[in-house]
Coordinates of C-alpha atoms in Angstrom, one line a residue:
M1 CA -21.7 -30.8 25.3
D2 CA -22.3 -27.6 27.4
R3 CA -25.0 -25.1 26.6
Q4 CA -24.1 -21.8 25.2
P5 CA -25.3 -18.6 27.1
E6 CA -27.9 -16.5 25.3
N7 CA -26.7 -13.6 23.1
D8 CA -23.3 -15.2 22.5
P9 CA -22.0 -16.0 19.0
P10 CA -22.9 -19.5 17.8
A11 CA -20.7 -22.2 19.2
I12 CA -18.7 -24.4 16.9
I13 CA -17.8 -26.7 19.8
S14 CA -18.3 -26.5 23.6
Y15 CA -16.9 -29.2 25.9
R16 CA -15.5 -29.4 29.4
V17 CA -11.7 -29.5 29.4
L18 CA -8.8 -28.9 31.8
V19 CA -7.4 -25.4 31.8
N20 CA -4.5 -24.9 34.2
G21 CA -5.5 -28.1 36.0
V22 CA -9.1 -27.0 36.5
V23 CA -12.1 -28.5 34.7
T24 CA -14.1 -25.8 32.9
P25 CA -16.4 -25.4 29.9
L26 CA -14.4 -24.3 26.8
T27 CA -16.2 -22.9 23.8
L28 CA -15.0 -22.1 20.3
T29 CA -17.3 -19.5 18.8
A30 CA -18.1 -18.9 15.1
D31 CA -16.2 -15.7 15.1
G32 CA -13.0 -17.4 16.3
E33 CA -13.1 -16.7 20.0
L34 CA -12.1 -19.2 22.7
R35 CA -14.1 -18.7 26.0
W36 CA -13.7 -20.4 29.3
T37 CA -14.1 -19.7 33.1
E38 CA -11.1 -19.4 35.4
S39 CA -11.3 -18.7 39.1
G40 CA -14.9 -17.8 38.7
R41 CA -14.2 -15.2 36.0
R42 CA -15.1 -15.5 32.4
K43 CA -12.1 -15.2 30.0
S44 CA -11.5 -15.3 26.3
T45 CA -9.0 -15.0 23.6
A46 CA -9.2 -12.2 21.1
K47 CA -11.8 -12.6 18.4
K48 CA -10.4 -14.0 15.1
G49 CA -7.1 -14.4 17.0
I50 CA -6.3 -18.0 16.3
L51 CA -3.3 -18.6 14.1
S52 CA -2.9 -22.3 14.4
F53 CA -2.7 -25.1 17.0
V54 CA -0.5 -28.1 17.8
V55 CA -1.2 -31.3 19.8
E56 CA 1.4 -32.1 22.5
G57 CA 0.6 -35.4 24.1
N58 CA -2.8 -35.1 25.7
K59 CA -2.8 -31.3 25.4
V60 CA -3.8 -28.9 22.7
R61 CA -1.8 -25.7 22.4
V62 CA -3.6 -22.9 20.4
K63 CA -1.4 -20.1 19.0
T64 CA -3.4 -16.9 19.4
L65 CA -3.2 -13.2 19.0
V66 CA -4.2 -11.0 21.9
E67 CA -5.4 -7.5 21.2
R68 CA -3.6 -4.7 23.1
G69 CA -3.8 -0.9 23.1
G70 CA -1.2 1.4 21.7
G71 CA -2.9 3.9 19.5
I72 CA -1.9 5.1 16.1
C73 CA 1.8 5.7 15.8
C74 CA 4.1 4.8 12.9
G75 CA 7.6 3.4 13.0
G76 CA 7.2 1.4 16.1
N77 CA 7.9 -2.3 16.2
A78 CA 4.8 -3.3 18.2
G79 CA 1.4 -3.6 16.6
D80 CA -2.0 -3.8 18.2
Y81 CA -1.5 -7.5 18.9
A82 CA 0.7 -9.8 20.9
R83 CA 1.4 -13.5 20.5
K84 CA 0.1 -15.6 23.3
D85 CA -0.4 -19.4 23.5
F86 CA -3.5 -20.9 25.2
G87 CA -3.3 -24.5 26.3
F88 CA -6.0 -26.9 27.3
E89 CA -6.4 -30.7 27.8
P90 CA -9.5 -32.5 26.5
L91 CA -10.9 -35.1 29.0
S92 CA -10.9 -38.0 26.4
D93 CA -9.3 -39.1 23.2
E94 CA -12.6 -38.7 21.4
S95 CA -13.0 -35.1 22.7
R96 CA -9.4 -34.2 21.7
K97 CA -10.0 -35.5 18.1
L98 CA -13.3 -33.6 17.9
W99 CA -11.5 -30.4 19.1
C100 CA -8.8 -30.8 16.5
D101 CA -11.3 -31.5 13.7
K102 CA -13.3 -28.4 14.6
L103 CA -10.2 -26.2 14.9
H104 CA -9.1 -27.4 11.5
Q105 CA -12.5 -26.7 10.0
H106 CA -12.6 -23.3 11.5
L107 CA -9.2 -22.3 10.2
D108 CA -9.8 -23.7 6.8
S109 CA -13.1 -21.7 6.6
L110 CA -11.3 -18.4 7.0
G111 CA -9.9 -18.3 3.5
R112 CA -6.4 -17.4 4.7
P113 CA -3.4 -17.7 2.3
K114 CA -1.5 -21.0 2.5
K115 CA 1.6 -20.1 0.4
L116 CA 3.1 -16.7 -0.2
F117 CA 6.0 -15.4 -2.3
V118 CA 7.9 -12.9 -0.2
F119 CA 10.2 -10.1 -1.4
V120 CA 12.6 -8.6 1.1
N121 CA 14.3 -5.4 0.1
P122 CA 17.5 -5.2 2.2
F123 CA 18.4 -1.8 0.7
G124 CA 15.3 0.3 1.4
G125 CA 14.9 2.9 4.1
N126 CA 17.5 2.4 6.9
K127 CA 18.2 -1.1 5.5
S128 CA 16.3 -2.9 8.3
A129 CA 14.0 -5.1 6.1
R130 CA 15.9 -8.3 6.7
K131 CA 15.9 -7.8 10.5
I132 CA 12.2 -6.9 10.4
F133 CA 11.4 -10.0 8.4
V134 CA 13.4 -12.4 10.5
E135 CA 12.3 -11.1 13.9
E136 CA 8.7 -9.9 13.3
V137 CA 7.2 -11.2 10.1
K138 CA 8.5 -14.7 9.6
P139 CA 7.5 -16.0 13.1
L140 CA 3.9 -14.9 12.6
F141 CA 3.6 -16.5 9.2
E142 CA 5.2 -19.7 10.6
D143 CA 2.7 -19.6 13.5
A144 CA -0.1 -19.4 11.0
N145 CA 1.3 -22.4 9.1
I146 CA 1.8 -20.3 5.9
Q147 CA 4.5 -21.6 3.6
L148 CA 6.9 -19.0 2.4
E149 CA 9.2 -18.7 -0.7
I150 CA 11.6 -15.9 0.1
Q151 CA 13.5 -13.7 -2.3
E152 CA 15.8 -10.8 -1.4
T153 CA 15.9 -8.2 -4.1
K154 CA 19.4 -7.6 -5.3
Y155 CA 19.0 -4.6 -7.5
Q156 CA 16.4 -2.1 -8.8
L157 CA 13.7 -3.8 -10.9
H158 CA 14.7 -7.3 -9.6
A159 CA 11.2 -7.9 -8.2
K160 CA 9.7 -6.8 -11.5
E161 CA 11.8 -9.3 -13.5
I162 CA 10.8 -12.1 -11.2
V163 CA 7.1 -11.4 -11.2
R164 CA 7.0 -11.0 -14.9
S165 CA 7.9 -14.7 -15.4
M166 CA 7.0 -16.5 -12.2
D167 CA 4.3 -19.2 -12.0
V168 CA 1.6 -17.3 -10.1
S169 CA -0.6 -20.4 -9.8
K170 CA 1.8 -21.7 -7.1
Y171 CA 1.0 -18.9 -4.7
D172 CA -2.0 -17.3 -2.9
G173 CA -0.3 -13.9 -2.8
I174 CA 2.8 -11.8 -3.0
V175 CA 4.3 -9.9 0.0
C176 CA 6.7 -7.0 -0.1
V177 CA 8.8 -6.4 3.0
S178 CA 10.0 -3.0 1.8
G179 CA 8.9 0.5 1.1
D180 CA 6.5 1.3 -1.7
G181 CA 9.1 0.8 -4.4
V182 CA 8.9 -3.0 -4.6
L183 CA 5.1 -2.9 -4.6
V184 CA 5.3 -0.7 -7.7
E185 CA 7.7 -3.1 -9.4
V186 CA 5.4 -6.1 -8.6
V187 CA 2.3 -4.3 -10.1
N188 CA 4.3 -3.3 -13.2
G189 CA 5.6 -6.9 -13.6
L190 CA 2.2 -8.4 -13.3
L191 CA 0.7 -6.0 -15.9
E192 CA 3.4 -6.7 -18.4
R193 CA 2.5 -10.4 -18.5
A194 CA 0.4 -11.9 -21.3
D195 CA -1.9 -13.4 -18.6
W196 CA -2.1 -10.1 -16.7
R197 CA -5.9 -10.5 -16.0
T198 CA -5.3 -13.7 -14.1
A199 CA -2.0 -12.5 -12.5
L200 CA -3.7 -9.4 -11.1
Q201 CA -6.1 -11.5 -9.1
L202 CA -3.1 -12.5 -6.9
P203 CA -3.3 -10.2 -3.8
I204 CA -0.3 -8.2 -2.9
G205 CA 0.6 -7.5 0.8
M206 CA 2.8 -4.7 2.2
V207 CA 5.0 -4.9 5.3
P208 CA 6.6 -1.4 6.1
A209 CA 10.4 -1.5 5.8
G210 CA 11.3 1.5 3.7
S211 CA 11.4 5.3 3.6
G212 CA 7.9 6.0 2.5
N213 CA 5.5 3.2 3.4
G214 CA 2.6 5.3 2.1
M215 CA 0.5 2.4 0.8
I216 CA 0.5 0.3 4.0
K217 CA -0.1 3.5 6.1
S218 CA -3.1 4.2 3.9
L219 CA -4.4 0.7 4.6
L220 CA -3.8 0.5 8.3
E221 CA -4.6 4.0 9.6
P222 CA -8.3 4.1 8.7
V223 CA -9.0 1.1 11.0
G224 CA -6.9 2.4 13.9
L225 CA -3.9 0.1 13.4
P226 CA -0.3 1.4 13.8
C227 CA 1.9 1.4 10.7
S228 CA 4.0 -1.6 12.0
A229 CA 5.3 -4.9 10.7
T230 CA 3.1 -6.8 13.2
S231 CA -0.2 -5.1 12.1
A232 CA 0.6 -5.5 8.5
T233 CA 1.6 -9.1 8.7
I234 CA -1.6 -10.0 10.6
S235 CA -3.7 -8.2 8.0
I236 CA -2.1 -10.5 5.4
I237 CA -2.6 -13.6 7.4
R238 CA -6.3 -12.9 7.8
G239 CA -6.6 -12.8 4.0
S240 CA -9.0 -9.9 3.5
T241 CA -8.5 -8.0 0.3
R242 CA -9.6 -4.9 -1.5
S243 CA -9.2 -3.6 -5.0
L244 CA -6.9 -0.8 -6.0
D245 CA -7.0 1.7 -8.9
V246 CA -4.1 1.6 -11.3
A247 CA -3.0 4.7 -13.3
T248 CA -1.4 4.3 -16.7
I249 CA 1.2 6.9 -17.5
S250 CA 1.8 7.1 -21.3
Q251 CA 4.2 8.8 -23.6
G252 CA 3.9 7.5 -27.0
T253 CA 4.1 3.7 -26.7
T254 CA 6.1 3.9 -23.4
K255 CA 4.1 3.1 -20.3
F256 CA 4.5 3.1 -16.6
F257 CA 1.8 1.8 -14.2
S258 CA 1.4 3.8 -11.1
V259 CA -0.4 3.0 -7.8
L260 CA 0.7 5.8 -5.6
M261 CA 1.4 9.2 -7.1
L262 CA 2.9 11.4 -9.7
A263 CA 4.6 14.7 -8.9
W264 CA 6.3 17.5 -10.7
G265 CA 7.7 20.6 -9.1
L266 CA 8.3 21.0 -5.4
V267 CA 7.2 17.6 -4.3
A268 CA 9.1 15.8 -7.0
D269 CA 12.3 17.8 -6.3
I270 CA 12.1 17.0 -2.6
D271 CA 11.4 13.3 -3.2
I272 CA 14.2 12.7 -5.7
E273 CA 16.9 15.2 -4.9
S274 CA 16.7 14.3 -1.2
E275 CA 18.2 10.8 -2.1
K276 CA 21.5 12.2 -1.2
F277 CA 20.2 12.2 2.5
R278 CA 18.8 8.6 2.3
W279 CA 20.8 7.7 5.3
M280 CA 18.5 9.9 7.4
G281 CA 15.5 7.7 6.7
S282 CA 12.2 9.5 6.3
A283 CA 13.7 12.7 8.0
R284 CA 15.4 13.4 4.7
F285 CA 12.2 14.8 3.3
D286 CA 11.8 17.3 6.0
V287 CA 15.4 18.5 5.9
Y288 CA 15.6 18.8 2.2
G289 CA 12.0 20.2 2.0
L290 CA 13.1 23.2 4.1
Q291 CA 16.0 23.8 1.8
R292 CA 13.8 23.7 -1.3
I293 CA 11.3 26.2 0.2
I294 CA 14.0 28.7 1.1
C295 CA 15.3 28.4 -2.5
L296 CA 11.8 28.1 -4.1
R297 CA 11.5 27.2 -7.7
Q298 CA 8.6 27.7 -10.1
Y299 CA 8.1 26.0 -13.4
N300 CA 6.4 27.0 -16.6
G301 CA 4.0 24.5 -18.2
R302 CA 0.4 23.4 -18.6
I303 CA -1.8 20.7 -17.1
L304 CA -5.1 19.4 -18.6
F305 CA -7.6 17.2 -16.8
V306 CA -11.0 15.7 -16.8
P307 CA -12.6 16.6 -13.5
A308 CA -14.7 14.2 -11.5
P309 CA -18.4 15.1 -11.0
G310 CA -18.6 18.1 -8.7
F311 CA -15.2 19.6 -9.7
E312 CA -16.1 21.1 -13.0
S313 CA -15.4 24.6 -11.7
Y314 CA -11.7 24.1 -11.8
G315 CA -9.7 25.2 -14.8
K316 CA -10.9 26.5 -18.2
P317 CA -12.6 24.4 -20.9
V318 CA -10.1 23.2 -23.6
I319 CA -9.9 20.8 -26.5
C320 CA -7.3 18.1 -25.7
N321 CA -5.4 16.2 -28.4
V322 CA -4.7 12.9 -26.7
D323 CA -2.3 10.3 -27.9
K324 CA -4.7 7.7 -29.2
E325 CA -1.9 5.2 -30.0
S326 CA -1.3 4.7 -26.3
Y327 CA -4.7 2.9 -25.9
V328 CA -4.5 -0.2 -28.2
G329 CA -6.5 -2.6 -26.0
D330 CA -5.5 -6.2 -26.3
K331 CA -3.5 -5.8 -29.6
A332 CA -0.1 -5.8 -27.8
L333 CA 1.4 -8.1 -25.1
G334 CA 0.4 -7.2 -21.6
Y335 CA -2.0 -4.6 -20.3
Q336 CA -2.2 -1.5 -22.4
G337 CA -4.2 0.9 -20.3
P338 CA -7.9 1.7 -19.9
D339 CA -10.2 1.5 -22.9
T340 CA -11.6 5.0 -22.1
K341 CA -11.9 7.3 -25.2
L342 CA -10.1 10.3 -23.7
E343 CA -10.8 12.5 -26.8
D344 CA -14.5 12.3 -26.0
L345 CA -14.2 13.7 -22.4
D346 CA -14.7 17.2 -21.1
W347 CA -11.2 18.6 -20.6
R348 CA -10.1 21.6 -18.5
E349 CA -6.7 23.3 -18.3
M350 CA -4.5 25.3 -15.9
K351 CA -1.5 27.2 -17.1
G352 CA 1.7 27.9 -15.1
P353 CA 3.8 28.9 -13.6
F354 CA 3.5 26.2 -10.9
V355 CA 5.2 25.6 -7.6
S356 CA 3.9 22.0 -7.4
V357 CA 1.6 19.6 -9.3
W358 CA 0.8 16.4 -7.3
L359 CA -1.5 13.5 -8.3
H360 CA -2.4 10.9 -5.6
N361 CA -4.1 7.5 -5.7
V362 CA -4.2 6.8 -2.0
P363 CA -4.4 9.1 1.1
W364 CA -0.9 8.8 2.5
G365 CA 2.3 9.5 0.5
A366 CA 4.5 8.5 3.5
E367 CA 4.0 7.6 7.1
N368 CA 3.9 11.3 8.1
T369 CA 2.4 12.7 4.9
L370 CA -1.4 12.8 4.4
A371 CA -1.1 14.0 0.9
A372 CA -4.7 13.5 -0.3
P373 CA -7.1 13.1 2.6
D374 CA -10.1 12.4 0.4
A375 CA -8.4 9.8 -1.8
K376 CA -10.0 6.3 -2.2
F377 CA -8.4 3.0 -3.2
S378 CA -10.9 2.2 -5.9
D379 CA -13.1 5.2 -6.8
G380 CA -11.7 5.4 -10.4
F381 CA -10.3 8.9 -9.8
L382 CA -6.9 10.5 -8.9
D383 CA -6.7 13.3 -6.4
L384 CA -4.9 16.4 -7.8
I385 CA -3.2 19.0 -5.6
V386 CA -2.0 22.1 -7.5
M387 CA 0.0 25.0 -6.1
K388 CA 0.6 27.9 -8.5
D389 CA 2.0 30.5 -6.2
C390 CA 2.6 30.8 -2.5
P391 CA 4.7 33.1 -0.3
K392 CA 7.6 31.2 1.3
L393 CA 6.4 31.7 4.9
A394 CA 2.9 30.6 4.0
L395 CA 4.4 27.6 2.1
L396 CA 6.5 26.7 5.1
S397 CA 3.3 26.7 7.3
L398 CA 1.4 24.7 4.7
M399 CA 4.1 22.0 4.5
T400 CA 3.9 21.5 8.2
K401 CA 0.2 20.6 7.8
L402 CA 1.0 17.6 5.6
N403 CA 0.9 15.3 8.6
D404 CA -2.9 15.9 9.0
G405 CA -4.0 16.7 5.5
T406 CA -5.1 20.3 6.3
H407 CA -2.7 21.7 3.6
V408 CA -5.4 21.0 1.0
Q409 CA -7.6 23.7 2.7
S410 CA -5.0 26.4 2.0
P411 CA -6.2 29.2 -0.4
Y412 CA -2.9 28.6 -2.2
A413 CA -3.8 25.0 -3.1
S414 CA -6.4 23.6 -5.5
Y415 CA -7.6 20.2 -4.5
L416 CA -9.8 18.2 -6.8
K417 CA -10.5 14.7 -8.3
V418 CA -9.8 13.9 -11.9
K419 CA -10.5 11.0 -14.3
A420 CA -7.7 11.7 -16.7
F421 CA -4.7 14.0 -16.8
V422 CA -2.1 15.5 -19.2
L423 CA 1.1 17.1 -18.1
E424 CA 3.1 19.5 -20.3
P425 CA 6.1 20.3 -18.2
G426 CA 8.3 23.4 -18.8
A427 CA 11.4 25.1 -17.7
R428 CA 12.2 26.9 -14.4
I429 CA 11.1 30.5 -14.2
D430 CA 14.3 31.7 -12.6
D431 CA 16.6 29.8 -15.0
P432 CA 15.0 28.9 -18.4
D433 CA 18.0 26.7 -19.2
K434 CA 17.0 24.3 -16.4
E435 CA 14.1 22.0 -16.3
G436 CA 12.6 19.8 -13.6
I437 CA 11.9 16.2 -12.7
I438 CA 8.8 14.1 -13.1
D439 CA 8.5 11.5 -10.3
S440 CA 6.0 8.6 -10.1
D441 CA 5.8 6.3 -7.1
G442 CA 9.3 7.4 -5.9
E443 CA 11.0 6.7 -9.2
V444 CA 12.2 9.2 -11.8
L445 CA 10.0 9.1 -14.9
A446 CA 11.8 12.0 -16.7
R447 CA 14.7 14.3 -16.1
G448 CA 14.7 17.7 -17.8
K449 CA 17.9 19.4 -19.0
R450 CA 20.3 20.4 -16.2
S451 CA 18.1 18.8 -13.6
Y452 CA 19.4 16.6 -10.8
K453 CA 21.4 13.7 -12.2
C454 CA 20.1 14.6 -15.7
D455 CA 22.9 12.5 -17.3
Q456 CA 21.1 9.4 -16.0
K457 CA 18.7 7.7 -18.4
A458 CA 15.0 7.8 -17.5
L459 CA 12.0 5.9 -18.8
M460 CA 10.4 8.9 -20.5
S461 CA 11.5 12.2 -21.9
Y462 CA 10.7 15.5 -20.2
D463 CA 7.8 16.2 -22.4
K464 CA 4.0 15.8 -22.6
L465 CA 2.6 12.7 -20.9
Q466 CA -0.9 11.5 -20.2
I467 CA -2.5 9.6 -17.4
S468 CA -5.8 7.6 -17.2
V469 CA -7.2 5.4 -14.4
D470 CA -8.5 1.9 -14.4
Q471 CA -10.8 1.4 -11.5
G472 CA -10.0 -1.5 -9.1
L473 CA -7.5 -3.2 -11.4
A474 CA -5.1 -4.6 -8.7
T475 CA -5.7 -6.4 -5.5
L476 CA -4.2 -5.7 -2.1
Y477 CA -4.3 -7.6 1.2
S478 CA -6.2 -5.3 3.6
P479 CA -7.1 -5.2 7.3
E480 CA -10.8 -4.7 6.4

C-alpha cells in the first residue's frame, strides 16, 4: 500500500494500478475522490463524484461526475456536472477484490437512495418532462444503480391519488419530474394518509420540467447550481435532505396544504388567468402581467396576521375570531393542521383596498421570480408581501425587479414575516359585482363571482380563510 501525502483527506485505499497502460498510485479518499498521477501530473476525479462502478474483465470502470463551470442560469439542459468514466486495472486479483470491496463500502456509507418512485408529468410547462426524464434524469439514476418505479400522471390530482394509498415502505423517496404542481399533490396526498407522520419522513425530490419550478430553484440557487435537470437529479442521488414548512389553509372543515405560496389580487390574477397562454411557457406570466398592470384592478377586503418577532409595527392591533373547529388534532383521519392556539396570539390587521396580497414559503415563485428573498424553508413563518396602492408606471418598474427580489424594497410594498394569517377577500373597486381569485401553489382555491372561469368548481368558497404554519413538517431532497 502506498503512503498518502500529508494534508490530504484520509485514504480509504491506496494501491498501484494501471491507468492508461502506466503503473501509478491510485487513492480513494474518504470524501469520495480518486487521485492518481499521469505524465508526471497529479489528477483527480471530482469530490463526491462517484456514482457506481462495474468490473469488466481485469479492469474496473468507475462512473463519475466531473464538475464544470457554467454559472447560475435557469432553463438550460446542462448542469454543473458532466458524466465521465474513469478506468483502471488492479495489478492482481486480490487487489481488484479489495478495490471492489472498498468502493462498495464507500458507496453504501453515503446514505444514498436505492429505490425511488418517480412521477413524470407530460402535460406541464412546454410538455417536455418525458424527454427530460428519458434523456437527462433516467441515465443518471441508472448510473447510480438506483431502482426506479415510474408513473406518468394522466390527469390533475393523479399523483395525489397514488400517494394517498401507496406502500411508502417500499421506497426511499419520491421524485417529481414536473413543475411545482405535482409536488403539491404529493404533499397533500401524504398528509391525508392515516400514517401521515411516517409517510412525511419520505423525502421528495424535484426535477424542473414545468412552468414555475419555484421550489427547485429555491433549493439550487443558494448553492450556485443552475436550475437544471442534471443538477436536480444529482442532488437527489446524493441523498441530502432538509425540512420544509407546510401551511394549512382552512375554511371550515375544508383544508389545503400549501408548500409554496398563496396569492390574491394582481399575482393570483396573473398566475391563473394567464393559463390561456400556457403554450408560451414561463413567458406567459410576463405577457399577461403587462396586460393586468395596464388594466389594473384593486380589491376591497381585509387581512389579519400574527407578525413574527421584529415585525410588530405592521398593521393595527385587532381581536381575531378564528375558526377553532379547523384544528382538531388527531381526532380525524390524516393531518389536521398545527396545534397552535390561534385565538391566544397577538393579531394585527390591514384593510383594503389592495392591489396584491402574496404569502410565500420559499424564496422563488418561479425560475425568474424571487418573490420573497428572505424566506426560509423551515423557519416556521410565511413571508407576506402586501401592495395596497401603486401608480401604474411605478408598478411596472416594480414588477421588473421580481427577478432579483428588490421589489420588496419599494415604498409601495410591505414585506414582513407572519406566523398565522386570515384573508377576508372582497369585490373589485371598479366593479363591485366582480370578485377575484384566491390562488395557492398555482391552483385555484376559490373563484369569486364573475371572475375568470367562475363557473368551474373550486375547493373553497370566495370567503374568509385562515392559514397557519407547521415548522419543518415535510422533507425534501436538497443539494446541501
